[in-house]
């Protein structure tokens, strides 16, 4: 063998080995699930029923109302007239009833006119306390309850549910039921976008917002859902005379964005127990000098990991995705912000958009620039785990086509509907499990122990 041939063989072998290292990924599940598209539940299904009584409050849901968890925003709709905007609330084991009055909004979208949308913010609640609340009047009065989180602290255990791309199909109902009956009870849902899919119906039928909100009320009226806007919330339809993006979503879902210094409800942050949750908007401007960019640049340094050790990001479009559907759509945001995720040692990034499940290895691709050719992700223990959980069960069905071979950044992927549970134990350990709808309520189809990025590094430094 001549020298030139030998050099060629060595170079070729090195290329092949590096290719295999990049392309040989983790597990692609062999689980066989139904390939049928999701079917919408009929409009007369029990989950869509209107509560009895004239002008009875409906579509009740709550979310966090301040930055630290001592506030709650309660939202409901009265269909016939404004009625009362007052919430009566009281703590368990207390006879003292408190009153708070909210605002009333209404909107039109094409040929649809909404009911009267009430938003009432309650503040200065006690931590770790059960509260009862009452809305409506007379025979149409309705009662609900919620529990505030424990006081913010580094070793406070807390459990989040993860749901995305839900819709209002039979599979959607199975997902929500599975979450409700999971023996590891979630206290708050981190919802990663794409709610009702109203824009998938003729003329963006906003009646489908009403049915969806009545569907989720059985859970969302009792525990906070932290909202992320997805592409199906844009509702941009100039041909219908609707040129304002996010119009129905903005009227129906209020969030405490001002409490974190944000100028928009589409990006904001909250503290809850030992977690600091940052909500990002995949469908708002996020380039350099934009409002979202400026806010995030100031937000990351504010996170005190000795107070809230778990830094979690939720967004809609995934940055790492090995499915054919929506492949590389998150690349521009990844290029923009991944370096901050690594610098500030984000623990996990949850996204939706792809109607399937996927979990990544801890990787980053921040070495790359336009001239150095280092365009493949590498193992990076300062990087977050990226989890795609856009598998709630909507009418568009599952994303079953995957890129092959499975890339090295992909640890586990499966095209099934389900939900996730993030169970934070203390400042150093949290446990994530993914539950597919076809399994028993306690079965985990995929799971992972998360070691906190900040405290893991701190322990290494001290030792």
Coordinates of C-alpha atoms in Angstrom, one line a residue:
X1 CA 0.0 0.0 0.0
X2 CA 1.5 3.4 -1.0
X3 CA 1.7 6.3 1.3
X4 CA -0.9 8.3 -0.5
X5 CA -3.4 5.3 -0.4
X6 CA -2.6 4.8 3.3
X7 CA -3.3 8.4 4.2
X8 CA -6.5 8.3 2.2
X9 CA -7.6 5.1 4.1
X10 CA -6.8 6.7 7.4
X11 CA -8.7 9.9 6.6
X12 CA -11.7 7.9 5.3
X13 CA -11.7 5.7 8.4
X14 CA -11.6 8.8 10.7
X15 CA -14.5 10.3 8.8
X16 CA -16.6 7.1 9.0
X17 CA -15.8 6.7 12.8
X18 CA -16.8 10.4 13.4
X19 CA -19.9 9.9 11.3
X20 CA -20.9 6.8 13.3
X21 CA -20.2 8.6 16.6
X22 CA -22.6 11.3 15.6
X23 CA -25.3 9.2 14.0
X24 CA -25.5 6.3 16.4
X25 CA -28.1 7.5 18.8
X26 CA -30.1 6.1 21.7
X27 CA -33.3 4.2 21.7
X28 CA -36.1 4.3 19.2
X29 CA -39.0 2.6 20.9
X30 CA -40.4 -0.5 19.2
X31 CA -43.7 0.0 21.0
X32 CA -46.6 -0.5 18.5
X33 CA -49.4 2.1 18.9
X34 CA -52.5 2.9 16.9
X35 CA -51.6 4.8 13.7
X36 CA -55.2 6.1 13.4
X37 CA -55.6 9.9 13.5
X38 CA -57.2 11.2 16.6
X39 CA -60.9 11.7 16.5
X40 CA -62.6 14.6 18.1
X41 CA -65.0 13.9 20.9
X42 CA -68.6 14.7 19.9
X43 CA -69.9 18.1 21.0
X44 CA -72.5 16.5 23.3
X45 CA -69.7 14.6 25.2
X46 CA -69.9 15.0 29.0
X47 CA -66.5 16.8 29.0
X48 CA -68.0 19.7 27.1
X49 CA -71.2 20.1 29.1
X50 CA -72.3 23.5 30.1
X51 CA -72.9 23.8 33.9
X52 CA -76.5 24.2 34.9
X53 CA -78.1 27.5 35.9
X54 CA -78.7 30.7 34.1
X55 CA -75.4 32.5 33.2
X56 CA -73.4 30.0 35.3
X57 CA -69.6 30.5 35.3
X58 CA -67.9 28.1 32.9
X59 CA -64.4 27.4 31.5
X60 CA -62.8 28.1 34.9
X61 CA -59.1 27.9 35.1
X62 CA -56.3 29.3 37.3
X63 CA -52.6 30.2 36.8
X64 CA -50.0 31.7 39.0
X65 CA -50.7 35.4 39.8
X66 CA -47.4 36.7 40.9
X67 CA -43.7 35.9 40.8
X68 CA -43.3 33.8 43.9
X69 CA -46.6 31.7 44.2
X70 CA -48.6 33.8 46.7
X71 CA -51.0 34.9 44.0
X72 CA -53.5 33.3 41.7
X73 CA -55.3 34.5 38.5
X74 CA -58.8 33.0 38.3
X75 CA -60.5 33.1 34.9
X76 CA -64.0 32.2 33.9
X77 CA -66.6 33.0 31.3
X78 CA -70.3 33.9 31.8
X79 CA -72.2 33.3 28.5
X80 CA -75.3 35.5 28.8
X81 CA -74.4 38.7 30.6
X82 CA -71.4 40.0 32.6
X83 CA -72.8 38.9 36.0
X84 CA -70.6 39.2 39.0
X85 CA -66.8 39.6 38.7
X86 CA -66.2 39.0 42.4
X87 CA -64.4 36.0 43.8
X88 CA -65.1 35.0 47.3
X89 CA -62.3 32.9 48.8
X90 CA -61.2 31.6 52.2
X91 CA -58.5 29.4 53.7
X92 CA -59.2 26.0 54.9
X93 CA -59.9 26.0 58.7
X94 CA -60.9 29.7 58.5
X95 CA -64.3 31.3 58.7
X96 CA -62.9 34.6 57.3
X97 CA -64.2 35.2 53.8
X98 CA -62.3 37.5 51.5
X99 CA -63.5 39.3 48.4
X100 CA -61.6 40.2 45.2
X101 CA -63.1 41.8 42.1
X102 CA -61.7 41.3 38.6
X103 CA -62.1 42.7 35.1
X104 CA -64.5 41.7 32.3
X105 CA -63.4 41.4 28.7
X106 CA -65.1 40.4 25.4
X107 CA -63.9 40.0 21.9
X108 CA -65.1 39.2 18.4
X109 CA -63.3 37.0 15.9
X110 CA -64.7 36.8 12.4
X111 CA -68.4 35.7 13.0
X112 CA -67.9 34.7 16.6
X113 CA -68.6 36.8 19.7
X114 CA -67.2 35.6 23.0
X115 CA -68.9 35.4 26.3
X116 CA -67.9 37.7 29.1
X117 CA -64.3 36.8 30.1
X118 CA -63.5 37.4 33.8
X119 CA -60.0 37.6 35.1
X120 CA -59.5 38.1 38.9
X121 CA -56.1 38.2 40.5
X122 CA -55.9 37.3 44.2
X123 CA -52.7 38.3 46.0
X124 CA -51.0 37.9 49.4
X125 CA -52.1 34.3 50.0
X126 CA -50.4 32.1 52.5
X127 CA -47.9 29.5 51.3
X128 CA -48.8 25.8 51.4
X129 CA -52.4 26.4 52.2
X130 CA -55.7 25.1 50.7
X131 CA -58.1 27.8 49.6
X132 CA -61.7 27.5 48.6
X133 CA -63.2 29.9 46.1
X134 CA -66.7 30.8 44.9
X135 CA -67.8 32.5 41.7
X136 CA -71.2 33.2 40.3
X137 CA -74.5 34.2 42.0
X138 CA -77.7 32.6 43.1
X139 CA -78.4 29.1 41.8
X140 CA -75.5 29.4 39.4
X141 CA -72.9 29.8 42.1
X142 CA -69.9 27.4 41.7
X143 CA -67.3 26.3 44.2
X144 CA -63.7 25.2 43.6
X145 CA -60.4 24.9 45.5
X146 CA -56.6 25.1 45.1
X147 CA -53.5 24.7 47.1
X148 CA -50.8 27.3 47.1
X149 CA -47.2 26.1 46.7
X150 CA -44.7 25.9 49.6
X151 CA -42.5 28.9 50.3
X152 CA -39.7 29.3 47.8
X153 CA -36.6 27.5 49.0
X154 CA -33.7 25.3 47.8
X155 CA -34.8 21.9 49.2
X156 CA -38.5 22.2 48.8
X157 CA -39.9 19.2 47.0
X158 CA -42.5 19.9 44.3
X159 CA -44.1 18.0 41.4
X160 CA -45.0 19.4 38.0
X161 CA -47.0 17.8 35.2
X162 CA -45.9 18.3 31.6
X163 CA -48.6 18.5 28.8
X164 CA -48.4 19.9 25.3
X165 CA -50.4 20.0 22.0
X166 CA -53.5 18.8 23.7
X167 CA -56.6 19.5 21.6
X168 CA -60.0 17.9 22.3
X169 CA -60.0 14.4 20.9
X170 CA -60.6 11.0 22.6
X171 CA -56.8 10.8 22.9
X172 CA -56.7 14.3 24.6
X173 CA -59.2 13.0 27.1
X174 CA -57.0 9.9 27.8
X175 CA -54.0 12.1 28.3
X176 CA -55.7 14.4 30.8
X177 CA -57.3 11.3 32.6
X178 CA -53.9 9.6 32.7
X179 CA -52.4 12.8 34.3
X180 CA -55.1 13.1 36.8
X181 CA -54.8 9.4 37.9
X182 CA -51.1 9.3 38.0
X183 CA -50.1 8.2 41.5
X184 CA -47.3 10.7 41.5
X185 CA -49.7 13.7 41.8
X186 CA -48.7 16.8 39.9
X187 CA -49.4 20.1 41.6
X188 CA -49.0 22.4 38.7
X189 CA -49.1 21.8 34.9
X190 CA -46.4 23.3 32.7
X191 CA -48.2 23.5 29.4
X192 CA -45.8 23.8 26.4
X193 CA -48.3 25.3 23.9
X194 CA -50.9 24.5 21.3
X195 CA -54.1 24.4 23.4
X196 CA -57.5 24.1 21.7
X197 CA -56.5 23.8 18.0
X198 CA -59.5 26.1 17.2
X199 CA -57.6 27.3 14.1
X200 CA -57.8 23.9 12.6
X201 CA -61.5 24.2 12.2
X202 CA -63.3 26.1 9.5
X203 CA -62.9 29.9 9.9
X204 CA -60.9 29.4 13.1
X205 CA -64.1 28.4 14.8
X206 CA -63.7 30.1 18.2
X207 CA -66.6 28.0 19.7
X208 CA -63.8 25.4 19.9
X209 CA -62.1 27.5 22.4
X210 CA -65.2 27.3 24.6
X211 CA -65.4 23.5 24.3
X212 CA -61.7 23.1 25.1
X213 CA -61.8 25.3 28.2
X214 CA -64.8 23.4 29.5
X215 CA -62.9 20.2 28.8
X216 CA -59.9 21.2 30.9
X217 CA -61.8 22.8 33.7
X218 CA -62.0 19.6 35.7
X219 CA -58.3 20.0 36.3
X220 CA -57.3 23.6 35.5
X221 CA -59.9 25.0 37.9
X222 CA -58.1 23.2 40.8
X223 CA -54.4 23.6 40.0
X224 CA -52.5 26.2 38.1
X225 CA -51.6 25.7 34.4
X226 CA -48.6 27.7 33.3
X227 CA -49.2 28.8 29.8
X228 CA -46.9 28.9 26.8
X229 CA -48.1 30.1 23.4
X230 CA -47.7 27.8 20.4
X231 CA -48.2 28.2 16.7
X232 CA -51.9 27.2 17.0
X233 CA -52.4 30.2 19.3
X234 CA -51.3 32.7 16.6
X235 CA -54.7 32.8 14.9
X236 CA -53.4 35.2 12.3
X237 CA -56.1 35.3 9.5
X238 CA -56.2 38.5 7.4
X239 CA -58.5 36.7 4.9
X240 CA -61.1 36.6 7.7
X241 CA -60.4 40.2 8.7
X242 CA -58.3 39.1 11.7
X243 CA -54.8 40.6 11.3
X244 CA -53.9 40.7 15.0
X245 CA -51.9 37.6 16.1
X246 CA -52.7 35.7 19.3
X247 CA -56.1 37.5 19.7
X248 CA -58.2 34.8 21.3
X249 CA -55.3 33.5 23.4
X250 CA -54.5 37.0 24.7
X251 CA -58.1 37.6 25.8
X252 CA -58.6 34.2 27.4
X253 CA -55.3 33.5 29.2
X254 CA -53.8 36.1 31.4
X255 CA -50.4 35.5 33.0
X256 CA -48.3 37.4 35.6
X257 CA -45.7 38.7 33.1
X258 CA -45.3 42.1 34.6
X259 CA -44.2 40.6 37.9
X260 CA -41.0 39.4 36.2
X261 CA -40.3 42.7 34.4
X262 CA -41.6 41.4 31.0
X263 CA -43.3 43.7 28.6
X264 CA -45.3 40.8 27.0
X265 CA -47.5 37.9 28.2
X266 CA -45.7 35.6 25.8
X267 CA -42.4 35.5 27.7
X268 CA -42.2 35.7 31.5
X269 CA -40.9 33.8 34.6
X270 CA -42.2 32.4 37.9
X271 CA -40.7 30.9 41.0
X272 CA -42.5 27.9 42.4
X273 CA -41.1 26.0 45.4
X274 CA -37.5 25.2 44.4
X275 CA -38.0 25.8 40.7
X276 CA -37.4 28.9 38.5
X277 CA -39.5 28.6 35.4
X278 CA -38.8 30.7 32.3
X279 CA -41.4 30.8 29.6
X280 CA -40.1 31.7 26.1
X281 CA -42.1 32.5 23.0
X282 CA -41.1 30.6 19.8
X283 CA -43.4 32.8 17.7
X284 CA -42.5 36.3 18.8
X285 CA -39.5 38.2 17.7
X286 CA -36.4 36.8 19.5
X287 CA -33.5 38.1 17.6
X288 CA -30.9 40.4 19.0
X289 CA -32.2 43.8 20.4
X290 CA -35.8 42.5 20.4
X291 CA -37.9 42.9 23.6
X292 CA -37.8 39.2 24.3
X293 CA -34.0 39.1 23.8
X294 CA -33.4 42.1 26.1
X295 CA -35.7 40.6 28.8
X296 CA -33.9 37.2 28.7
X297 CA -30.5 38.8 28.8
X298 CA -31.5 40.5 32.0
X299 CA -33.5 37.6 33.4
X300 CA -30.8 34.8 33.5
X301 CA -28.5 36.7 35.8
X302 CA -31.4 37.3 38.3
X303 CA -31.8 33.5 38.9
X304 CA -30.4 32.7 42.4
X305 CA -29.7 29.0 42.3
X306 CA -29.1 29.0 46.1
X307 CA -32.8 29.9 46.4
X308 CA -34.3 28.2 43.4
X309 CA -31.8 25.6 42.3
X310 CA -33.9 24.1 39.5
X311 CA -33.8 26.3 36.3
X312 CA -36.4 25.1 33.8
X313 CA -37.3 26.5 30.5
X314 CA -40.6 25.9 28.6
X315 CA -41.2 26.8 25.0
X316 CA -43.2 25.5 22.1
X317 CA -40.8 24.7 19.2
X318 CA -38.0 22.2 20.2
X319 CA -34.3 23.1 19.6
X320 CA -33.3 19.5 19.3
X321 CA -35.7 17.2 17.3
X322 CA -35.0 14.1 15.3
X323 CA -38.4 13.7 13.8
X324 CA -39.1 14.5 10.2
X325 CA -42.0 16.7 11.2
X326 CA -40.8 20.2 12.2
X327 CA -37.1 19.1 11.7
X328 CA -34.7 22.0 12.3
X329 CA -37.5 24.5 12.9
X330 CA -36.0 25.5 16.3
X331 CA -32.5 26.0 14.9
X332 CA -32.6 29.8 14.7
X333 CA -33.6 30.0 18.4
X334 CA -31.0 27.4 19.3
X335 CA -28.3 29.4 17.7
X336 CA -29.5 32.5 19.5
X337 CA -29.9 31.2 23.0
X338 CA -28.2 27.8 23.5
X339 CA -25.0 29.5 24.7
X340 CA -27.0 31.1 27.6
X341 CA -28.6 27.8 28.5
X342 CA -25.1 26.3 28.9
X343 CA -23.6 29.4 30.6
X344 CA -26.3 29.5 33.2
X345 CA -26.6 25.7 33.5
X346 CA -30.2 25.2 32.7
X347 CA -31.4 21.9 34.0
X348 CA -34.2 21.0 31.5
X349 CA -35.9 22.5 28.5
X350 CA -39.4 21.3 27.7
X351 CA -41.1 21.9 24.3
X352 CA -44.0 20.6 22.3
X353 CA -44.9 21.2 18.6
X354 CA -43.8 17.7 17.5
X355 CA -46.6 15.3 18.2
X356 CA -44.5 12.7 19.8
X357 CA -42.0 12.2 22.7
X358 CA -38.3 12.6 22.7
X359 CA -35.5 13.0 25.3
X360 CA -32.0 14.2 24.4
X361 CA -28.6 13.6 25.9
X362 CA -26.9 16.6 27.5
X363 CA -25.4 18.1 24.4
X364 CA -24.5 21.5 23.0
X365 CA -23.6 22.9 19.6
X366 CA -22.1 26.2 20.7
X367 CA -18.6 25.5 19.4
X368 CA -19.7 26.0 15.8
X369 CA -19.1 29.2 13.9
X370 CA -19.4 29.8 10.2
X371 CA -15.8 28.9 9.4
X372 CA -14.7 26.2 11.8
X373 CA -16.9 23.3 10.5
X374 CA -17.6 22.1 14.1
X375 CA -21.3 21.7 13.3
X376 CA -22.1 18.5 15.3
X377 CA -23.4 18.5 18.8
X378 CA -21.1 17.2 21.5
X379 CA -21.6 15.9 25.0
X380 CA -21.8 18.8 27.4
X381 CA -22.5 18.3 31.1
X382 CA -23.3 22.0 31.5
X383 CA -26.1 21.7 29.0
X384 CA -29.8 21.0 29.7
X385 CA -31.7 17.9 28.8
X386 CA -34.1 18.7 26.0
X387 CA -37.5 17.0 26.2
X388 CA -40.2 17.1 23.5
X389 CA -43.6 16.4 24.9
X390 CA -46.0 17.6 22.2
X391 CA -48.0 14.4 22.5
X392 CA -51.2 15.5 24.2
X393 CA -53.5 13.9 21.6
X394 CA -54.8 16.5 19.2
X395 CA -56.7 15.9 15.9
X396 CA -53.6 16.1 13.7
X397 CA -52.4 12.8 15.0
X398 CA -48.9 11.5 15.8
X399 CA -45.7 12.4 14.1
X400 CA -44.4 8.9 13.2
X401 CA -41.7 9.7 10.7
X402 CA -38.2 9.9 12.2
X403 CA -34.9 10.9 10.8
X404 CA -32.6 7.9 10.3
X405 CA -30.2 6.9 11.6
X406 CA -31.1 8.2 15.1
X407 CA -28.6 11.0 15.9
X408 CA -26.4 10.8 18.9
X409 CA -28.1 13.7 20.7
X410 CA -31.3 11.7 20.8
X411 CA -31.5 9.4 23.9
X412 CA -35.1 8.1 23.5
X413 CA -37.9 8.7 21.1
X414 CA -41.4 7.3 20.6
X415 CA -44.5 8.4 18.7
X416 CA -47.2 7.9 21.3
X417 CA -49.5 10.1 23.2
X418 CA -48.9 10.8 26.8
X419 CA -47.7 13.2 29.5
X420 CA -44.7 13.9 31.7
X421 CA -44.1 14.2 35.5
X422 CA -41.2 16.2 36.9
X423 CA -40.8 15.3 40.6
X424 CA -38.3 17.6 42.3
X425 CA -36.9 15.9 45.4
X426 CA -34.4 18.5 46.7
X427 CA -31.7 20.9 45.5
X428 CA -29.7 18.1 43.8
X429 CA -32.1 15.5 42.5
X430 CA -35.3 15.4 40.5
X431 CA -37.0 12.5 38.7
X432 CA -38.7 12.8 35.3
X433 CA -41.0 10.1 34.0
X434 CA -42.9 9.9 30.7
X435 CA -46.3 8.1 30.7
X436 CA -47.8 6.9 27.5
X437 CA -51.6 6.7 27.4
X438 CA -51.7 3.0 26.6
X439 CA -50.1 1.9 29.9
X440 CA -51.3 1.7 33.4
X441 CA -51.3 4.9 35.4
X442 CA -48.1 4.2 37.3
X443 CA -46.1 2.8 34.3
X444 CA -43.2 4.9 33.0
X445 CA -42.3 4.3 29.4
X446 CA -39.2 6.4 29.8
X447 CA -37.5 8.0 32.9
X448 CA -34.4 9.8 34.0
X449 CA -32.9 11.0 37.2
X450 CA -31.8 14.6 36.8
X451 CA -28.8 15.8 38.7
X452 CA -29.0 19.6 39.2
X453 CA -26.5 21.4 37.0
X454 CA -25.6 24.2 39.4
X455 CA -25.3 22.1 42.6
X456 CA -23.5 19.3 40.7
X457 CA -20.8 21.7 39.7
X458 CA -20.7 23.3 43.2
X459 CA -20.1 19.9 44.8
X460 CA -17.3 19.2 42.4
X461 CA -15.7 22.5 43.1
X462 CA -15.9 22.0 46.9
X463 CA -14.5 18.5 46.8

